[in-house]
């Protein structure tokens, strides 16, 4: 076992040396090395990662099937949830298969174009996820603060328009990222200390001035995730103001209960996202393996947890889940 690990380490060192001796400033391939310092544990780390990924696939595909086939679930919140599920599937499927290939077969090589595609899909779909959270918060705001006009305000046409706007925003603001990275020279190394291609990970190995690119990335992050989060907080401040003016205690608890799933999903998603974003730019004293591990948690855990939270807390979805897996009679 020790000899096998030594050979693997020598192979990795050879890759590093070949990268440093490379004269081409635009390498045709990059080398992903996984989680620095935990290479020996990659095979063990891959087991929970694989299980979580499979659960995310199963949960989100089931959620999409259940909502599509049940007309009673064609409501704004569940339609936005479908959009979120699609974005979750794209994000985790873009990164995890290559990650598992790296952990299981030590296949860290990724073509330059594939790396840039990974950057675009992961960042743009993560931005779309943030937009869908904001849309769901707006739905809760209208449902609680203006319930009589909820169906009139959030028609299917409006929901479709909001979804399209969120997708276009993510595509338009994040499409420059691959081009900003493509024009950079990488004369130092083609080794990426990460499990997938990420904008800041590539910026760090470039041998050119990257201040403008970093500033653009920071502005985009604020205009999407940061602004969305502020607006979500504002919507819940208005919701709480309305709830605490309800006449009965039971009505307050019941109304807050309708927001519980959304709040849980937001916390699960935004906490690792903010940690990863801040440590990449300002957390110079955070150990690399901690940052990269949390970055992988951000890609894996929310897509798995979102269907579970909504499945447990929403009776209609819970009943349909049970029917789907137990082949029982239709729930009336």
Coordinates of N, CA, C and O in Angstrom, one line a residue, residues 127-259:
X127 N -25.4 31.2 -9.9 CA -26.0 32.5 -9.9 C -27.5 32.3 -10.1 O -28.3 33.0 -9.5
X128 N -27.9 31.4 -11.0 CA -29.3 31.2 -11.3 C -30.0 30.6 -10.0 O -31.1 31.0 -9.7
X129 N -29.3 29.7 -9.3 CA -29.9 29.2 -8.0 C -30.2 30.4 -7.1 O -31.3 30.4 -6.5
X130 N -29.3 31.3 -7.0 CA -29.5 32.5 -6.1 C -30.7 33.2 -6.6 O -31.6 33.7 -5.8
X131 N -30.9 33.4 -7.9 CA -32.1 34.1 -8.4 C -33.4 33.4 -8.1 O -34.4 34.0 -7.8
X132 N -33.3 32.0 -8.2 CA -34.5 31.3 -7.9 C -34.9 31.4 -6.4 O -36.1 31.4 -6.1
X133 N -33.9 31.5 -5.6 CA -34.2 31.7 -4.1 C -34.9 33.0 -3.9 O -35.9 33.1 -3.1
X134 N -34.5 34.0 -4.7 CA -35.1 35.3 -4.6 C -36.5 35.3 -5.1 O -37.4 35.9 -4.5
X135 N -36.7 34.6 -6.2 CA -38.1 34.4 -6.7 C -39.0 33.7 -5.8 O -40.2 34.1 -5.6
X136 N -38.5 32.7 -5.1 CA -39.3 32.0 -4.1 C -39.6 32.9 -2.9 O -40.7 32.8 -2.3
X137 N -38.7 33.7 -2.5 CA -38.9 34.7 -1.4 C -40.0 35.7 -1.8 O -40.9 36.0 -1.0
X138 N -40.0 36.1 -3.1 CA -41.0 37.0 -3.6 C -42.4 36.4 -3.5 O -43.4 37.0 -3.2
X139 N -42.4 35.1 -3.9 CA -43.6 34.3 -3.9 C -44.2 34.3 -2.5 O -45.4 34.5 -2.3
X140 N -43.3 34.0 -1.5 CA -43.8 33.9 -0.1 C -44.3 35.3 0.4 O -45.2 35.4 1.1
X141 N -43.6 36.4 -0.1 CA -44.0 37.7 0.3 C -45.4 38.1 -0.2 O -46.2 38.6 0.5
X142 N -45.6 37.8 -1.5 CA -46.9 38.0 -2.1 C -48.0 37.2 -1.4 O -49.1 37.6 -1.1
X143 N -47.7 35.9 -1.2 CA -48.7 35.0 -0.6 C -49.1 35.4 0.8 O -50.2 35.2 1.2
X144 N -48.2 36.0 1.6 CA -48.5 36.3 3.0 C -48.9 37.8 3.1 O -49.8 38.1 3.9
X145 N -48.3 38.7 2.4 CA -48.6 40.1 2.6 C -49.7 40.6 1.7 O -50.3 41.6 1.9
X146 N -50.0 39.9 0.6 CA -51.1 40.2 -0.3 C -51.7 39.0 -0.9 O -51.8 38.8 -2.1
X147 N -52.3 38.2 0.0 CA -52.8 36.8 -0.4 C -53.9 36.9 -1.4 O -54.0 36.0 -2.3
X148 N -54.8 37.9 -1.4 CA -55.9 37.9 -2.3 C -55.5 38.2 -3.7 O -56.3 37.8 -4.6
X149 N -54.3 38.7 -3.9 CA -53.9 39.0 -5.3 C -52.8 38.1 -5.7 O -52.1 38.3 -6.8
X150 N -52.5 37.0 -4.9 CA -51.3 36.1 -5.2 C -51.5 35.5 -6.6 O -50.5 35.6 -7.4
X151 N -52.6 34.9 -6.9 CA -52.8 34.2 -8.2 C -52.9 35.2 -9.3 O -52.5 34.9 -10.5
X152 N -53.3 36.5 -9.1 CA -53.4 37.5 -10.1 C -52.0 38.0 -10.4 O -51.7 38.4 -11.6
X153 N -51.2 38.1 -9.4 CA -49.8 38.7 -9.6 C -48.9 37.7 -10.2 O -48.2 37.9 -11.2
X154 N -48.9 36.5 -9.6 CA -47.9 35.4 -10.1 C -48.7 34.4 -11.0 O -48.9 33.3 -10.7
X155 N -49.0 34.9 -12.2 CA -49.5 34.0 -13.2 C -48.4 33.2 -13.8 O -47.2 33.4 -13.6
X156 N -48.8 32.2 -14.6 CA -47.8 31.3 -15.3 C -46.9 32.1 -16.2 O -45.7 31.8 -16.4
X157 N -47.5 33.1 -16.9 CA -46.7 34.0 -17.8 C -45.6 34.7 -17.0 O -44.5 34.9 -17.4
X158 N -46.0 35.3 -15.8 CA -45.1 36.0 -15.0 C -44.0 35.1 -14.5 O -42.8 35.5 -14.5
X159 N -44.4 33.9 -14.0 CA -43.4 33.0 -13.5 C -42.4 32.6 -14.6 O -41.2 32.6 -14.3
X160 N -42.9 32.3 -15.8 CA -42.0 32.0 -16.9 C -41.1 33.2 -17.2 O -39.9 32.9 -17.5
X161 N -41.6 34.4 -17.2 CA -40.8 35.6 -17.5 C -39.7 35.7 -16.4 O -38.6 36.1 -16.7
X162 N -40.1 35.5 -15.1 CA -39.1 35.6 -14.1 C -38.0 34.6 -14.2 O -36.8 34.9 -14.1
X163 N -38.4 33.4 -14.5 CA -37.4 32.3 -14.7 C -36.5 32.6 -15.9 O -35.3 32.4 -15.8
X164 N -37.0 33.1 -17.0 CA -36.2 33.4 -18.1 C -35.2 34.6 -17.8 O -34.1 34.5 -18.2
X165 N -35.7 35.6 -17.1 CA -34.9 36.7 -16.7 C -33.7 36.2 -15.8 O -32.6 36.7 -16.0
X166 N -34.0 35.3 -14.9 CA -32.9 34.8 -14.0 C -31.9 34.0 -14.8 O -30.7 34.2 -14.6
X167 N -32.3 33.2 -15.8 CA -31.4 32.5 -16.6 C -30.6 33.4 -17.5 O -29.3 33.2 -17.6
X168 N -31.2 34.4 -18.1 CA -30.5 35.4 -18.9 C -29.5 36.2 -18.1 O -28.4 36.5 -18.6
X169 N -29.9 36.5 -16.9 CA -28.9 37.3 -16.0 C -27.7 36.5 -15.7 O -26.5 36.9 -15.9
X170 N -27.9 35.2 -15.4 CA -26.7 34.3 -15.1 C -25.9 34.1 -16.3 O -24.6 34.1 -16.2
X171 N -26.5 33.9 -17.4 CA -25.7 33.7 -18.7 C -25.0 34.9 -19.1 O -23.8 34.9 -19.4
X172 N -25.6 36.1 -19.1 CA -25.0 37.3 -19.5 C -23.8 37.8 -18.6 O -22.8 38.2 -19.1
X173 N -24.0 37.7 -17.3 CA -23.0 38.2 -16.4 C -21.8 37.2 -16.3 O -20.7 37.7 -16.0
X174 N -22.1 35.9 -16.5 CA -21.0 35.0 -16.3 C -20.3 34.5 -17.6 O -19.3 33.9 -17.5
X175 N -20.9 34.8 -18.7 CA -20.3 34.4 -20.0 C -18.9 35.0 -20.2 O -18.1 34.4 -20.9
X176 N -18.6 36.2 -19.7 CA -17.3 36.8 -19.9 C -16.2 36.0 -19.2 O -15.0 36.0 -19.6
X177 N -16.6 35.3 -18.1 CA -15.6 34.6 -17.3 C -14.6 33.7 -18.1 O -13.4 33.8 -18.0
X178 N -15.2 32.7 -18.9 CA -14.3 31.9 -19.7 C -13.3 32.7 -20.6 O -12.2 32.3 -20.8
X179 N -13.8 33.8 -21.2 CA -13.0 34.6 -22.1 C -11.9 35.3 -21.3 O -10.7 35.4 -21.8
X180 N -12.2 35.8 -20.1 CA -11.3 36.5 -19.3 C -10.1 35.5 -18.9 O -9.0 35.9 -18.8
X181 N -10.5 34.3 -18.7 CA -9.5 33.2 -18.3 C -8.7 32.8 -19.5 O -7.5 32.5 -19.4
X182 N -9.4 32.7 -20.7 CA -8.7 32.1 -21.9 C -7.6 33.0 -22.3 O -6.6 32.6 -22.9
X183 N -7.7 34.3 -22.2 CA -6.7 35.3 -22.6 C -5.5 35.4 -21.7 O -4.6 36.1 -22.0
X184 N -5.6 34.8 -20.5 CA -4.5 34.8 -19.6 C -3.4 33.9 -19.9 O -3.6 32.8 -20.4
X185 N -2.1 34.3 -19.7 CA -1.0 33.3 -19.8 C -0.8 32.5 -18.6 O -0.9 33.0 -17.5
X186 N -0.5 31.2 -18.7 CA -0.3 30.3 -17.6 C 1.1 29.7 -17.7 O 1.3 28.5 -18.0
X187 N 2.1 30.6 -17.5 CA 3.5 30.2 -17.7 C 4.1 29.5 -16.4 O 5.2 28.9 -16.5
X188 N 3.5 29.7 -15.3 CA 4.1 29.1 -14.0 C 3.8 27.7 -14.0 O 4.7 26.9 -13.7
X189 N 2.5 27.3 -14.1 CA 2.1 25.9 -13.9 C 0.8 25.7 -14.5 O 0.0 26.6 -14.8
X190 N 0.5 24.4 -14.8 CA -0.9 24.0 -15.2 C -1.6 23.1 -14.2 O -2.5 22.5 -14.4
X191 N -1.0 23.2 -12.9 CA -1.5 22.4 -11.8 C -2.6 23.2 -11.1 O -2.3 24.3 -10.6
X192 N -3.8 22.7 -11.0 CA -4.9 23.4 -10.2 C -5.1 22.7 -8.9 O -5.5 21.5 -8.9
X193 N -4.9 23.4 -7.8 CA -5.1 22.8 -6.5 C -6.6 22.8 -6.1 O -7.0 23.5 -5.2
X194 N -7.3 22.0 -6.8 CA -8.8 21.9 -6.6 C -9.3 20.6 -7.2 O -8.6 19.9 -7.8
X195 N -10.6 20.4 -6.9 CA -11.2 19.2 -7.5 C -12.0 19.5 -8.7 O -12.4 18.6 -9.4
X196 N -12.2 20.8 -9.0 CA -12.8 21.2 -10.3 C -12.3 22.5 -10.7 O -11.6 23.2 -9.9
X197 N -12.6 22.9 -11.9 CA -12.1 24.2 -12.4 C -13.0 25.3 -11.8 O -14.2 25.3 -12.0
X198 N -12.4 26.3 -11.2 CA -13.1 27.4 -10.6 C -12.4 28.7 -10.9 O -11.2 28.7 -11.1
X199 N -13.1 29.8 -11.1 CA -12.6 31.0 -11.6 C -11.3 31.5 -10.8 O -10.3 31.7 -11.4
X200 N -11.5 31.6 -9.5 CA -10.3 32.1 -8.7 C -9.2 31.1 -8.6 O -8.0 31.5 -8.5
X201 N -9.4 29.8 -8.7 CA -8.4 28.8 -8.8 C -7.5 29.0 -10.0 O -6.3 28.9 -9.9
X202 N -8.1 29.4 -11.1 CA -7.3 29.6 -12.4 C -6.6 31.0 -12.3 O -5.5 31.2 -12.8
X203 N -7.3 32.0 -11.7 CA -6.7 33.3 -11.6 C -5.4 33.2 -10.8 O -4.4 33.9 -11.1
X204 N -5.4 32.4 -9.8 CA -4.2 32.3 -8.9 C -3.0 31.7 -9.6 O -1.9 31.9 -9.2
X205 N -3.2 30.9 -10.7 CA -2.0 30.3 -11.3 C -1.6 31.0 -12.6 O -0.7 30.6 -13.3
X206 N -2.3 32.1 -12.9 CA -2.0 32.9 -14.1 C -0.7 33.8 -13.8 O -0.5 34.2 -12.6
X207 N 0.1 34.0 -14.8 CA 1.3 34.9 -14.6 C 1.1 36.2 -15.3 O 1.9 36.5 -16.2
X208 N 0.0 36.9 -14.9 CA -0.2 38.2 -15.5 C -1.0 39.0 -14.5 O -1.5 38.5 -13.4
X209 N -1.2 40.3 -14.7 CA -2.0 41.2 -13.9 C -3.5 40.7 -14.0 O -4.0 40.7 -15.0
X210 N -4.1 40.5 -12.8 CA -5.5 40.0 -12.8 C -6.4 40.8 -12.0 O -7.5 40.4 -11.7
X211 N -5.9 42.1 -11.7 CA -6.7 42.9 -10.8 C -8.1 43.3 -11.4 O -9.1 43.2 -10.7
X212 N -8.1 43.6 -12.7 CA -9.4 43.9 -13.3 C -10.3 42.7 -13.4 O -11.6 42.8 -13.1
X213 N -9.8 41.6 -13.6 CA -10.6 40.3 -13.7 C -11.2 40.0 -12.3 O -12.3 39.6 -12.2
X214 N -10.3 40.2 -11.3 CA -10.8 39.9 -9.9 C -11.9 40.9 -9.5 O -12.9 40.6 -8.9
X215 N -11.7 42.2 -9.9 CA -12.7 43.2 -9.6 C -14.1 42.9 -10.3 O -15.1 43.0 -9.7
X216 N -14.0 42.4 -11.6 CA -15.2 42.1 -12.3 C -15.9 40.9 -11.6 O -17.2 41.0 -11.5
X217 N -15.2 39.9 -11.2 CA -15.7 38.8 -10.5 C -16.4 39.2 -9.2 O -17.5 38.7 -8.9
X218 N -15.8 40.1 -8.5 CA -16.3 40.6 -7.3 C -17.6 41.4 -7.5 O -18.6 41.2 -6.7
X219 N -17.6 42.2 -8.5 CA -18.8 43.0 -8.8 C -20.0 42.1 -9.2 O -21.1 42.3 -8.8
X220 N -19.7 41.1 -10.1 CA -20.7 40.2 -10.5 C -21.3 39.4 -9.3 O -22.5 39.2 -9.1
X221 N -20.4 39.0 -8.4 CA -20.8 38.3 -7.2 C -21.8 39.1 -6.3 O -22.8 38.6 -5.8
X222 N -21.4 40.4 -6.2 CA -22.3 41.3 -5.4 C -23.6 41.5 -6.1 O -24.7 41.5 -5.5
X223 N -23.6 41.8 -7.4 CA -24.8 42.1 -8.2 C -25.8 40.9 -8.3 O -26.9 41.0 -8.6
X224 N -25.3 39.7 -8.0 CA -26.1 38.5 -8.1 C -26.3 37.9 -6.7 O -27.4 38.3 -6.1
X225 N -25.4 37.1 -6.2 CA -25.6 36.5 -4.8 C -25.8 37.5 -3.7 O -26.7 37.4 -2.9
X226 N -25.0 38.6 -3.7 CA -25.0 39.6 -2.6 C -26.3 40.3 -2.6 O -27.0 40.5 -1.6
X227 N -26.7 40.9 -3.8 CA -27.9 41.6 -3.9 C -29.1 40.8 -3.7 O -30.1 41.2 -3.0
X228 N -29.1 39.5 -4.2 CA -30.2 38.6 -4.0 C -30.4 38.4 -2.5 O -31.6 38.3 -2.0
X229 N -29.3 38.1 -1.8 CA -29.4 37.8 -0.4 C -30.0 39.0 0.4 O -30.8 38.9 1.3
X230 N -29.6 40.2 0.1 CA -30.1 41.4 0.7 C -31.6 41.6 0.5 O -32.4 41.8 1.4
X231 N -32.1 41.3 -0.8 CA -33.5 41.4 -1.1 C -34.3 40.3 -0.4 O -35.4 40.5 0.0
X232 N -33.7 39.1 -0.3 CA -34.4 38.0 0.4 C -34.6 38.4 1.9 O -35.7 38.2 2.5
X233 N -33.6 39.0 2.5 CA -33.7 39.5 3.9 C -34.8 40.5 4.0 O -35.6 40.5 4.9
X234 N -34.8 41.5 3.0 CA -35.8 42.5 3.1 C -37.2 41.9 2.9 O -38.2 42.3 3.6
X235 N -37.4 40.9 2.1 CA -38.7 40.3 1.9 C -39.2 39.6 3.2 O -40.3 39.7 3.6
X236 N -38.2 39.0 3.9 CA -38.6 38.3 5.1 C -38.8 39.3 6.3 O -39.6 39.0 7.2
X237 N -38.2 40.4 6.3 CA -38.5 41.5 7.2 C -39.9 41.9 7.1 O -40.7 42.1 8.1
X238 N -40.4 42.1 5.8 CA -41.7 42.5 5.5 C -42.7 41.4 5.9 O -43.8 41.6 6.4
X239 N -42.3 40.2 5.6 CA -43.2 39.0 6.0 C -43.3 38.9 7.5 O -44.5 38.7 8.0
X240 N -42.2 39.1 8.2 CA -42.3 39.0 9.7 C -43.2 40.1 10.3 O -44.0 39.9 11.2
X241 N -43.1 41.3 9.6 CA -43.9 42.4 10.1 C -45.4 42.1 9.9 O -46.2 42.4 10.8
X242 N -45.7 41.5 8.8 CA -47.1 41.1 8.5 C -47.6 40.0 9.5 O -48.7 40.1 10.0
X243 N -46.7 39.0 9.7 CA -47.0 37.9 10.5 C -47.3 38.3 12.0 O -48.3 37.8 12.6
X244 N -46.5 39.2 12.5 CA -46.6 39.5 13.9 C -47.8 40.5 14.1 O -48.1 40.8 15.3
X245 N -48.5 40.9 13.1 CA -49.7 41.7 13.2 C -50.9 40.9 13.0 O -52.0 41.4 13.0
X246 N -50.7 39.6 12.8 CA -51.9 38.7 12.7 C -52.6 38.6 14.0 O -51.9 38.6 15.1
X247 N -53.9 38.4 14.0 CA -54.7 38.4 15.3 C -54.4 37.2 16.2 O -54.3 37.4 17.4
X248 N -54.2 36.0 15.7 CA -54.1 34.9 16.5 C -52.7 34.2 16.5 O -52.0 34.4 15.5
X249 N -52.3 33.6 17.6 CA -51.0 32.9 17.6 C -51.0 31.7 16.7 O -49.9 31.5 16.0
X250 N -52.1 31.0 16.5 CA -52.1 29.9 15.6 C -51.9 30.3 14.2 O -51.1 29.7 13.4
X251 N -52.5 31.4 13.8 CA -52.3 32.0 12.4 C -50.9 32.3 12.2 O -50.3 32.1 11.1
X252 N -50.2 32.9 13.2 CA -48.8 33.3 13.1 C -47.9 32.1 12.8 O -47.1 32.0 11.9
X253 N -48.1 31.0 13.6 CA -47.3 29.8 13.5 C -47.6 29.1 12.1 O -46.6 28.6 11.5
X254 N -48.8 29.1 11.7 CA -49.2 28.5 10.5 C -48.5 29.2 9.3 O -48.0 28.6 8.3
X255 N -48.6 30.5 9.4 CA -48.0 31.3 8.3 C -46.5 31.2 8.2 O -45.9 31.1 7.1
X256 N -45.9 31.2 9.4 CA -44.4 31.1 9.4 C -44.0 29.7 8.9 O -42.9 29.5 8.3
X257 N -44.9 28.7 9.2 CA -44.6 27.3 8.8 C -44.4 27.2 7.3 O -43.7 26.4 6.8
X258 N -45.2 28.0 6.5 CA -45.1 28.0 5.1 C -43.8 28.5 4.6 O -43.4 28.2 3.4
X259 N -43.1 29.2 5.4 CA -41.8 29.8 5.0 C -40.6 28.9 5.5 O -39.5 29.1 5.1

